[in-house]
XYZ file of C-alpha atoms in Angstrom:
661
model
C -27.277 71.589 -82.854
C -26.718 68.307 -80.989
C -27.862 69.905 -77.732
C -31.079 71.078 -79.423
C -31.685 67.567 -80.796
C -31.127 66.049 -77.373
C -33.539 68.446 -75.650
C -36.289 68.056 -78.231
C -35.805 64.503 -79.432
C -34.654 62.572 -76.403
C -38.078 62.183 -74.707
C -39.651 60.493 -77.727
C -36.869 57.900 -77.825
C -37.441 57.013 -74.187
C -41.218 57.087 -74.228
C -42.609 53.876 -72.710
C -39.186 52.180 -72.838
C -37.789 50.252 -69.861
C -34.175 51.139 -70.661
C -32.074 52.923 -73.275
C -31.230 49.638 -75.048
C -34.850 49.374 -76.177
C -34.946 52.852 -77.731
C -34.579 53.650 -81.416
C -30.962 54.599 -80.701
C -29.804 51.019 -80.104
C -32.694 48.576 -80.478
C -32.510 48.292 -84.313
C -28.949 47.008 -83.837
C -30.165 44.489 -81.246
C -32.964 43.402 -83.595
C -30.401 42.697 -86.322
C -28.350 40.601 -83.886
C -31.501 38.665 -82.934
C -32.232 38.057 -86.618
C -28.732 36.667 -87.175
C -28.859 34.550 -83.989
C -32.455 33.465 -84.746
C -33.748 34.468 -81.309
C -36.370 36.864 -79.924
C -35.214 39.657 -77.637
C -38.293 39.869 -75.406
C -38.497 36.115 -74.807
C -34.747 35.762 -74.233
C -33.355 35.005 -70.787
C -31.275 37.549 -68.876
C -27.981 35.998 -69.993
C -28.790 36.396 -73.696
C -30.147 39.898 -73.135
C -26.847 40.924 -71.548
C -24.947 39.668 -74.613
C -27.346 41.476 -76.953
C -26.972 44.747 -75.030
C -23.184 44.487 -74.930
C -22.949 43.958 -78.700
C -25.462 46.729 -79.392
C -23.661 49.219 -77.152
C -20.167 48.331 -78.405
C -21.261 48.581 -82.039
C -21.841 52.320 -81.690
C -18.470 52.894 -80.000
C -16.546 50.782 -82.531
C -18.094 52.601 -85.497
C -17.063 56.015 -84.179
C -13.536 54.924 -83.207
C -12.783 53.573 -86.687
C -14.355 56.614 -88.335
C -11.989 58.766 -86.254
C -9.016 56.951 -87.794
C -8.329 54.391 -85.052
C -7.056 50.964 -86.185
C -7.131 47.860 -84.013
C -3.762 47.305 -82.317
C -2.209 46.557 -78.935
C -1.558 50.206 -78.086
C -3.656 53.146 -76.871
C -6.997 53.696 -78.552
C -6.201 50.842 -80.948
C -6.216 48.423 -78.019
C -9.550 49.767 -76.770
C -11.001 49.153 -80.247
C -9.555 45.635 -80.331
C -10.975 44.833 -76.881
C -14.449 46.023 -77.879
C -14.513 44.049 -81.139
C -13.222 40.870 -79.509
C -15.789 41.169 -76.720
C -18.511 41.509 -79.357
C -17.304 38.382 -81.176
C -17.222 36.424 -77.948
C -20.772 37.445 -76.958
C -21.923 36.614 -80.469
C -20.638 33.068 -79.932
C -22.567 32.915 -76.643
C -25.685 33.688 -78.682
C -24.891 30.832 -81.053
C -23.514 32.955 -83.905
C -20.706 30.996 -85.558
C -20.211 33.006 -88.750
C -18.973 36.554 -89.332
C -21.664 39.006 -88.296
C -20.149 42.274 -87.126
C -20.189 44.068 -90.526
C -23.943 43.372 -90.788
C -24.776 44.984 -87.473
C -22.270 47.796 -88.074
C -24.189 48.651 -91.253
C -27.341 49.063 -89.182
C -25.463 51.269 -86.701
C -24.055 53.482 -89.463
C -27.518 53.930 -90.998
C -28.912 54.904 -87.596
C -26.328 57.596 -86.904
C -25.149 58.916 -90.290
C -27.599 61.819 -90.370
C -26.101 63.312 -87.212
C -22.558 62.124 -88.033
C -21.974 62.484 -91.826
C -18.412 61.135 -91.518
C -19.862 57.698 -90.823
C -21.381 57.606 -94.302
C -18.162 58.869 -95.893
C -16.114 56.258 -94.016
C -18.632 53.426 -94.455
C -16.298 51.118 -96.421
C -13.362 51.813 -94.106
C -15.436 50.997 -91.000
C -16.906 47.767 -92.361
C -13.574 46.550 -93.713
C -11.680 47.227 -90.467
C -14.361 45.416 -88.441
C -14.389 42.466 -90.841
C -10.609 42.034 -90.802
C -10.380 42.241 -87.008
C -13.259 39.777 -86.572
C -11.634 37.282 -88.954
C -8.261 37.727 -87.235
C -9.749 37.033 -83.795
C -11.840 34.062 -84.922
C -8.678 32.343 -86.175
C -7.373 32.059 -82.599
C -10.577 32.329 -80.556
C -11.528 28.667 -80.751
C -8.118 27.462 -79.520
C -8.069 30.093 -76.792
C -11.564 29.175 -75.636
C -10.528 25.517 -75.513
C -7.646 26.358 -73.160
C -9.879 28.585 -71.049
C -12.571 25.886 -70.867
C -9.942 23.394 -69.681
C -8.874 25.803 -66.934
C -12.484 26.385 -65.868
C -13.480 22.702 -65.967
C -10.412 21.718 -63.925
C -12.211 22.963 -60.831
C -9.595 25.534 -59.850
C -10.840 28.790 -58.373
C -7.984 30.976 -59.614
C -6.505 31.371 -63.098
C -2.825 32.145 -62.721
C -1.233 35.267 -64.130
C 0.924 33.031 -66.354
C -2.117 31.370 -67.951
C -3.964 34.684 -68.310
C -0.900 36.109 -70.058
C -0.661 33.047 -72.306
C -4.264 33.647 -73.357
C -3.402 37.279 -74.118
C -0.027 36.747 -75.779
C -0.764 33.587 -77.777
C -4.505 33.724 -78.446
C -5.227 37.448 -78.394
C -7.547 37.338 -75.383
C -7.595 40.768 -73.705
C -7.215 40.410 -69.939
C -10.636 42.006 -69.418
C -12.245 39.293 -71.559
C -10.545 36.520 -69.595
C -11.697 38.122 -66.321
C -15.253 38.463 -67.627
C -15.483 34.816 -68.717
C -13.916 33.609 -65.477
C -16.320 35.670 -63.343
C -19.255 34.045 -65.141
C -18.033 30.789 -63.578
C -17.190 32.310 -60.169
C -13.455 32.030 -60.840
C -10.881 34.724 -60.082
C -7.920 35.790 -62.233
C -4.498 36.708 -60.849
C -4.362 40.175 -62.425
C -1.216 41.115 -60.525
C 0.505 37.993 -61.812
C -0.612 38.878 -65.349
C 0.922 42.340 -64.993
C 4.167 40.795 -63.739
C 4.291 38.507 -66.785
C 3.633 41.502 -69.018
C 6.502 43.406 -67.393
C 8.828 40.425 -67.827
C 8.005 40.339 -71.536
C 8.635 44.074 -71.843
C 12.009 43.662 -70.147
C 12.899 40.827 -72.526
C 11.983 42.975 -75.506
C 13.950 45.876 -74.081
C 17.018 43.709 -73.470
C 16.783 42.250 -76.979
C 16.631 45.608 -78.684
C 19.835 46.501 -80.474
C 18.802 50.110 -80.832
C 19.094 51.262 -77.219
C 21.651 54.061 -76.963
C 22.963 53.417 -73.475
C 25.482 56.216 -73.859
C 22.834 58.804 -74.588
C 20.545 57.526 -71.842
C 23.343 57.296 -69.291
C 25.709 60.010 -68.166
C 25.061 62.108 -71.277
C 21.381 62.254 -70.341
C 22.282 63.778 -66.975
C 24.862 66.214 -68.392
C 22.544 67.575 -71.086
C 20.555 69.582 -68.536
C 23.430 72.031 -67.997
C 23.075 73.459 -71.524
C 20.698 76.137 -72.751
C 18.396 75.499 -75.679
C 20.247 75.429 -79.004
C 19.064 78.147 -81.382
C 18.289 76.676 -84.810
C 18.862 79.157 -87.651
C 19.070 76.620 -90.468
C 15.819 77.562 -92.158
C 17.341 80.796 -93.477
C 20.945 79.753 -94.101
C 23.242 76.716 -94.272
C 26.335 78.644 -93.097
C 26.529 80.450 -89.758
C 28.827 81.337 -86.867
C 28.587 79.527 -83.529
C 30.352 78.966 -80.236
C 31.302 75.571 -78.804
C 29.418 75.059 -75.538
C 30.057 71.390 -74.886
C 32.266 68.498 -76.045
C 31.573 64.857 -75.204
C 34.037 61.991 -75.549
C 32.504 58.565 -74.842
C 29.537 60.284 -73.120
C 31.903 62.203 -70.818
C 31.924 66.003 -70.839
C 35.472 67.263 -71.590
C 37.147 70.641 -72.207
C 38.922 69.759 -75.443
C 39.326 67.052 -78.098
C 41.966 66.402 -80.747
C 42.373 65.176 -84.311
C 40.978 61.688 -85.004
C 38.639 61.607 -81.995
C 34.888 60.983 -82.317
C 32.959 63.697 -80.504
C 29.501 65.030 -79.694
C 29.427 68.805 -79.921
C 26.958 71.256 -78.391
C 26.809 74.748 -79.943
C 24.950 77.873 -78.884
C 23.321 78.031 -82.327
C 23.410 75.875 -85.442
C 22.321 75.580 -89.065
C 22.285 71.773 -88.760
C 18.804 70.256 -88.625
C 18.542 67.817 -85.714
C 16.691 64.575 -86.343
C 12.987 64.951 -85.542
C 9.583 64.637 -87.167
C 10.901 61.679 -89.148
C 13.555 63.771 -90.913
C 17.163 62.684 -90.470
C 19.786 65.060 -89.135
C 21.969 67.110 -91.498
C 25.569 66.313 -92.356
C 28.376 68.769 -93.112
C 31.301 70.422 -91.313
C 32.027 72.507 -88.226
C 35.217 74.461 -88.840
C 37.498 77.404 -88.077
C 41.069 78.282 -88.963
C 42.249 75.867 -86.259
C 39.890 72.909 -86.541
C 37.659 70.937 -88.897
C 35.020 68.447 -87.777
C 33.162 66.173 -90.200
C 29.566 65.968 -88.909
C 27.763 62.735 -89.883
C 24.581 63.101 -87.808
C 22.723 65.538 -85.585
C 20.266 64.532 -82.850
C 18.023 66.543 -80.547
C 17.762 65.915 -76.847
C 15.710 68.240 -74.636
C 16.011 71.042 -77.245
C 19.784 70.668 -77.287
C 21.328 69.766 -80.660
C 24.039 67.076 -80.475
C 26.434 67.142 -83.441
C 28.059 63.730 -83.957
C 31.342 63.908 -85.812
C 35.034 63.175 -86.167
C 37.776 65.782 -85.822
C 39.593 65.723 -89.153
C 42.279 68.231 -88.135
C 43.229 70.516 -85.267
C 41.933 70.785 -81.706
C 38.405 71.604 -80.509
C 37.954 73.496 -77.225
C 35.124 74.878 -75.092
C 34.335 78.497 -76.001
C 35.942 78.187 -79.436
C 34.374 80.268 -82.233
C 33.480 78.105 -85.230
C 31.286 78.063 -88.308
C 28.629 75.511 -89.220
C 28.366 74.475 -92.863
C 25.550 72.113 -93.837
C 25.902 69.954 -96.962
C 23.659 71.804 -99.411
C 23.125 68.790 -101.686
C 21.966 66.523 -98.872
C 19.802 69.239 -97.302
C 18.143 69.721 -100.708
C 17.455 65.981 -100.975
C 15.942 65.833 -97.466
C 13.852 68.963 -98.131
C 12.528 67.483 -101.379
C 11.630 64.205 -99.704
C 9.928 65.995 -96.799
C 7.747 68.069 -99.114
C 7.037 64.901 -101.125
C 5.851 63.237 -97.900
C 3.270 66.000 -97.411
C 2.090 65.652 -101.006
C 1.904 61.869 -100.595
C -0.342 62.146 -97.542
C -2.711 64.468 -99.410
C -2.772 62.098 -102.388
C -3.543 59.139 -100.114
C -6.443 61.036 -98.570
C -7.739 61.846 -102.048
C -7.296 58.400 -103.642
C -7.810 56.025 -100.697
C -9.878 57.736 -98.034
C -9.997 61.068 -96.240
C -9.519 59.207 -92.938
C -5.965 58.158 -93.893
C -3.576 59.447 -91.254
C 0.162 59.311 -90.645
C 1.407 56.578 -88.306
C 5.097 57.254 -88.759
C 7.610 58.467 -91.336
C 11.238 58.623 -92.380
C 12.632 61.485 -94.431
C 16.154 60.500 -95.486
C 18.505 61.921 -98.102
C 17.945 59.064 -100.540
C 14.284 58.148 -99.944
C 11.133 58.743 -97.954
C 8.979 56.306 -96.015
C 5.399 56.927 -94.941
C 3.314 54.724 -92.597
C -0.448 55.173 -92.578
C -3.630 53.492 -91.379
C -5.276 51.167 -93.894
C -6.644 47.659 -93.481
C -6.179 46.724 -97.140
C -3.181 46.707 -99.477
C -3.077 49.571 -101.946
C -3.816 48.303 -105.454
C -1.529 48.933 -108.430
C -4.199 51.136 -109.948
C -4.397 53.217 -106.762
C -0.594 53.510 -106.600
C -0.596 54.756 -110.190
C -3.258 57.358 -109.355
C -1.302 58.516 -106.288
C 1.905 58.912 -108.331
C 0.062 60.776 -111.085
C -1.554 63.138 -108.586
C 1.708 63.934 -106.771
C 3.564 64.469 -110.043
C 0.812 66.785 -111.290
C 1.260 68.929 -108.149
C 5.004 68.967 -108.754
C 4.527 70.164 -112.348
C 2.063 72.848 -111.226
C 4.986 74.497 -109.400
C 3.128 75.451 -106.214
C 4.994 77.959 -104.040
C 5.116 76.809 -100.403
C 3.907 79.159 -97.678
C 5.535 78.635 -94.279
C 4.276 80.605 -91.279
C 4.312 80.467 -87.498
C 0.923 80.800 -85.800
C -0.981 79.625 -82.763
C -1.888 75.960 -82.742
C -5.599 76.758 -82.423
C -5.478 79.083 -85.444
C -3.607 76.477 -87.498
C -6.122 73.752 -86.695
C -9.011 76.098 -87.496
C -7.450 76.720 -90.921
C -7.476 72.959 -91.531
C -3.828 72.131 -90.871
C -3.177 68.398 -90.386
C -1.533 67.382 -87.128
C -0.088 63.930 -86.481
C -2.204 62.077 -83.958
C -0.422 61.634 -80.602
C 2.285 64.219 -81.397
C 2.878 66.999 -78.860
C 2.970 70.547 -80.205
C 3.856 73.918 -78.656
C 1.260 76.671 -78.436
C 2.960 78.352 -81.404
C 3.454 76.020 -84.349
C 5.083 76.121 -87.772
C 2.619 75.557 -90.605
C 3.805 74.317 -94.016
C 1.187 75.091 -96.642
C 1.080 73.959 -100.266
C -1.922 76.085 -101.289
C -4.875 74.026 -102.391
C -2.964 70.782 -101.852
C -1.642 70.308 -98.324
C -1.404 72.091 -94.981
C 0.443 70.470 -92.065
C 2.048 71.337 -88.746
C 5.723 70.664 -89.414
C 9.149 71.750 -88.169
C 11.069 70.109 -91.003
C 12.921 71.602 -93.948
C 11.161 71.997 -97.287
C 11.641 73.180 -100.858
C 10.463 76.632 -101.932
C 8.358 75.370 -104.854
C 7.048 71.905 -105.667
C 8.836 71.872 -109.037
C 12.122 71.464 -107.126
C 11.081 67.858 -106.462
C 11.486 67.096 -110.167
C 9.570 63.820 -110.013
C 8.050 61.314 -107.591
C 8.058 57.502 -107.683
C 6.660 54.881 -105.289
C 9.026 51.895 -105.107
C 7.221 49.690 -102.565
C 4.001 49.273 -100.568
C 3.565 46.728 -97.782
C 1.821 45.989 -94.508
C 3.969 46.376 -91.389
C 1.387 45.611 -88.686
C -2.340 45.153 -88.247
C -4.095 48.033 -89.998
C -0.881 49.883 -90.886
C 0.659 50.078 -94.371
C 4.029 51.467 -95.451
C 4.994 53.242 -98.665
C 8.591 53.876 -99.702
C 9.133 56.463 -102.412
C 11.738 58.606 -104.136
C 11.851 62.210 -105.290
C 14.321 64.550 -106.928
C 17.704 63.124 -107.906
C 16.954 59.773 -106.244
C 13.917 59.326 -108.506
C 15.973 60.270 -111.577
C 18.666 57.755 -110.567
C 15.944 55.115 -110.149
C 14.564 55.791 -113.634
C 18.083 55.752 -115.066
C 18.810 52.349 -113.465
C 15.533 50.926 -114.774
C 16.250 52.271 -118.239
C 19.685 50.632 -118.195
C 18.059 47.347 -117.143
C 15.513 47.594 -119.971
C 18.336 48.181 -122.453
C 20.216 45.136 -121.136
C 17.098 42.991 -121.488
C 16.498 44.344 -124.982
C 20.018 43.339 -126.005
C 19.706 39.938 -124.340
C 16.315 39.125 -125.865
C 17.088 40.864 -129.173
C 13.938 42.982 -129.031
C 13.321 46.706 -128.812
C 11.907 48.006 -125.473
C 8.357 48.243 -126.810
C 8.404 44.536 -127.716
C 9.841 43.249 -124.426
C 6.490 42.372 -122.837
C 5.383 40.381 -125.885
C 8.794 38.706 -126.159
C 8.794 37.614 -122.497
C 5.216 36.340 -122.833
C 6.217 34.219 -125.822
C 9.240 32.864 -123.961
C 7.052 31.936 -120.991
C 4.630 30.110 -123.282
C 7.544 28.274 -124.913
C 8.918 27.358 -121.489
C 5.556 25.985 -120.364
C 5.324 23.834 -123.501
C 8.903 22.603 -123.082
C 8.235 21.723 -119.437
C 5.150 19.772 -120.501
C 7.219 17.879 -123.042
C 9.909 17.185 -120.430
C 7.312 15.990 -117.922
C 5.767 13.771 -120.566
C 9.169 12.216 -121.227
C 9.725 11.762 -117.492
C 6.325 10.065 -117.182
C 7.214 7.744 -120.059
C 10.513 6.875 -118.382
C 8.652 6.322 -115.133
C 6.137 4.113 -116.957
C 8.875 1.881 -118.359
C 10.497 1.654 -114.941
C 7.384 0.809 -112.943
C 5.877 -1.408 -115.652
C 8.740 -3.828 -115.098
C 7.839 -4.241 -111.413
C 4.051 -4.667 -111.691
C 4.354 -8.430 -111.680
C 6.468 -8.422 -108.509
C 3.487 -7.536 -106.300
C 3.079 -9.970 -103.390
C -0.382 -11.190 -102.363
C -1.040 -11.350 -98.605
C -4.583 -12.096 -97.472
C -5.884 -10.928 -100.870
C -4.036 -7.576 -100.576
C -1.460 -6.723 -103.261
C 1.761 -5.455 -101.666
C 4.337 -3.754 -103.863
C 7.425 -2.352 -102.108
C 10.242 -1.372 -104.441
C 13.108 0.983 -105.215
C 12.929 3.149 -108.346
C 15.797 5.574 -108.867
C 16.090 8.517 -111.226
C 12.553 9.870 -110.807
C 11.651 13.262 -109.354
C 8.808 13.725 -106.873
C 6.076 14.207 -109.483
C 7.154 11.188 -111.501
C 7.457 8.946 -108.441
C 4.004 10.065 -107.339
C 2.598 9.330 -110.804
C 4.184 5.874 -110.755
C 2.690 5.023 -107.348
C -0.799 6.184 -108.336
C -0.694 4.253 -111.627
C 0.462 1.089 -109.885
C -2.302 1.457 -107.284
C -4.889 1.897 -110.037
C -3.545 -1.180 -111.832
C -3.497 -3.380 -108.699
C -6.990 -2.370 -107.543
C -8.763 -1.381 -104.293
C -6.623 -3.741 -102.201
C -3.338 -2.300 -103.450
C -0.561 -1.191 -101.091
C 2.256 0.529 -103.000
C 5.425 1.839 -101.358
C 8.168 3.274 -103.551
C 11.496 4.741 -102.532
C 14.231 6.121 -104.694
C 17.192 8.411 -105.270
C 16.214 11.121 -107.800
C 19.812 12.295 -108.326
C 22.834 10.452 -106.823
C 24.828 13.700 -106.691
C 22.332 15.312 -104.286
C 22.256 12.254 -101.995
C 18.576 12.700 -101.140
C 15.738 10.200 -100.924
C 12.073 10.317 -101.832
C 9.320 8.016 -100.567
C 5.731 7.583 -101.728
C 2.950 5.494 -100.162
C -0.320 4.904 -102.027
C -3.180 2.791 -100.642
C -6.328 1.408 -102.225
C -9.690 2.061 -100.563
C -9.862 -1.382 -98.930
C -6.408 -0.966 -97.388
C -7.545 2.281 -95.759
C -10.711 0.602 -94.447
C -8.699 -1.952 -92.441
C -6.887 0.861 -90.620
C -3.754 1.519 -92.657
C -2.810 5.201 -92.912
C -0.377 6.336 -95.616
C 0.679 9.464 -93.720
C 1.583 7.588 -90.535
C 3.237 4.725 -92.395
C 5.487 6.927 -94.522
C 6.641 8.869 -91.486
C 7.881 5.642 -89.856
C 9.641 4.592 -93.060
C 11.316 7.942 -93.705
C 12.471 8.222 -90.087
C 14.811 5.236 -90.646
C 16.646 7.342 -93.236
C 16.723 10.531 -91.126
C 13.715 12.002 -92.852
C 10.057 12.712 -92.336
C 6.811 13.409 -94.091
C 3.091 12.874 -93.970
C -0.122 13.042 -95.894
C -3.639 11.717 -96.221
C -4.868 8.217 -95.250
C -4.623 7.019 -98.868
C -1.558 8.899 -100.112
C 1.604 10.438 -98.618
C 5.084 11.632 -99.555
C 8.318 12.069 -97.627
C 11.936 13.085 -98.039
C 15.074 11.784 -96.310
C 18.850 12.249 -96.206
C 20.518 8.895 -95.462
C 20.550 7.052 -98.802
C 22.616 4.218 -97.316
C 19.599 3.066 -95.291
C 17.108 3.009 -98.181
C 17.101 -0.809 -98.335
C 16.580 -1.032 -94.554
C 13.586 1.311 -94.794
C 11.939 -0.665 -97.616
C 12.607 -3.973 -95.815
C 10.968 -2.521 -92.695
C 7.927 -1.477 -94.729
C 7.567 -4.922 -96.340
C 7.930 -6.810 -93.037
C 5.475 -4.469 -91.293
C 2.845 -4.973 -93.993
C 3.308 -8.749 -94.089
C 2.813 -9.029 -90.318
C -0.115 -6.621 -90.250
C -1.970 -8.274 -93.132
C -1.154 -11.809 -91.992
C -3.125 -11.145 -88.805
C -6.035 -9.717 -90.807
C -8.643 -12.173 -92.010
C -10.339 -11.321 -95.295
C -14.017 -10.732 -94.702
């Protein structure tokens, strides 16, 4: 179809056009950019035309990347998307565009291509939102980054060091390619090799700081693992099976035997224990015989070899020993329920949020599930409610799962969902909930959806740019959650002396009462403050027609002290200079300062924010604020008098040298 369109339609797009940017494929986008920048394409100089063409070309690429489920990030295709968007923003600034503009031109691009690519229309909101968020994010740091880059360029140097290029990338989000492009425009080179060295240093720092590196597994154990054949997993059909001990590791060293009390890693020829993979945690249980019992607390996979982590509870374990594997049925059931719930959750997200939602990571544990997915916006409470309702409806419908092995190509043709970036064998395992979900998956699952019992989302949050995370419960964990919440509701009902149906109204009434009480308390505090500061109004000192009032008022909180200063300033007029310091509560041994200036005091150069910082510093404190008003806190109450004396002397000297005009 596309080939036919190209053969028949291509000539008309190129007819009498000097280049492909002036065809109907791209030029409408360029025209929209010109409209926003208030320029004319044909009368523009070569420099502006280059910027217009770059934005027009990148717009098409960005639209398709986002529609394909790519989110801006610092990895893989996400980094390519980020580079393109940031280059577009930068060239928009070269054209004089200072406001957000990318969603406007993306809309034109979508309209141009949606007939041939229907997904663009379906993903319209997703595309525009992702572009908008990334543009806003880059603009927040672009100006500061450009300032640093301009300083480097204007310094006259002919080479930007790798350190500076990396600083632009790491601190301001400038992709290296963008720094190189800007530098080349000014005939300046960039030390790319030095940049790469700085990048490697950062990676090494991150690697060294990671507390999750299993040096044992990556060390001698990694080398020894190659001597073992692939472990046969027979845990789909049964939780209890016979096996033979093929390897025993003590402290990453391969040994022939191990005894009671020792922590071991065991390799078997076959196992019913699921080894951690696909986000699902490894099984727990026991490996036993008449002579030995090992408590298994985790199982990992390494190069298709299952490593059973455990402690020998009794007896001696030896190479070649015949044993049995017994997986904890209760924990396997919990993991299976959570894994099936994860599949249902992904389908619900696609239905409620957007079909382009894709998995970015997951955790299937015994007590909960976690699912990471691409989305630029938080999921609303209403959407979460719809997702829960949809999943629970599928659970109640009691769908029987169909699990089959088939070729990867056949599975994908049938519509099975594969996790982007995951490597699959030619023959894959397909887990199908008919009419609901179909995914490539090697994990354990329930036989029917009703085994999940119920489903509950307990949290939703953003974990990185364009990636959200949902944590949820199913089965017994969900029932325990509801039971805990019910117990809490009953406790609140007893405490507030209201039945559960009246709790919301009761809490609302209490909040209203609390607000009114706080208003009454504040009113009383203001009255106390009034009596306190009223007694010091007359103590204002006149210096060159300015009214200086520097005093200590204790027992007032920050709001009351602020109110006192503002009232005194209003009373003393435009030439008022009010500085108050006090101890709100002697037990806390903390100080508060407030500086309030009239308009005329500001006009002669006094600045409340700068002045209060100097005062508070005497008492081991600090603060700041606007030219006419500032607040500060401090710790050393013993130096309060010194600070106020400093303020008074400073003002007297400053105003004495000022002649009233």
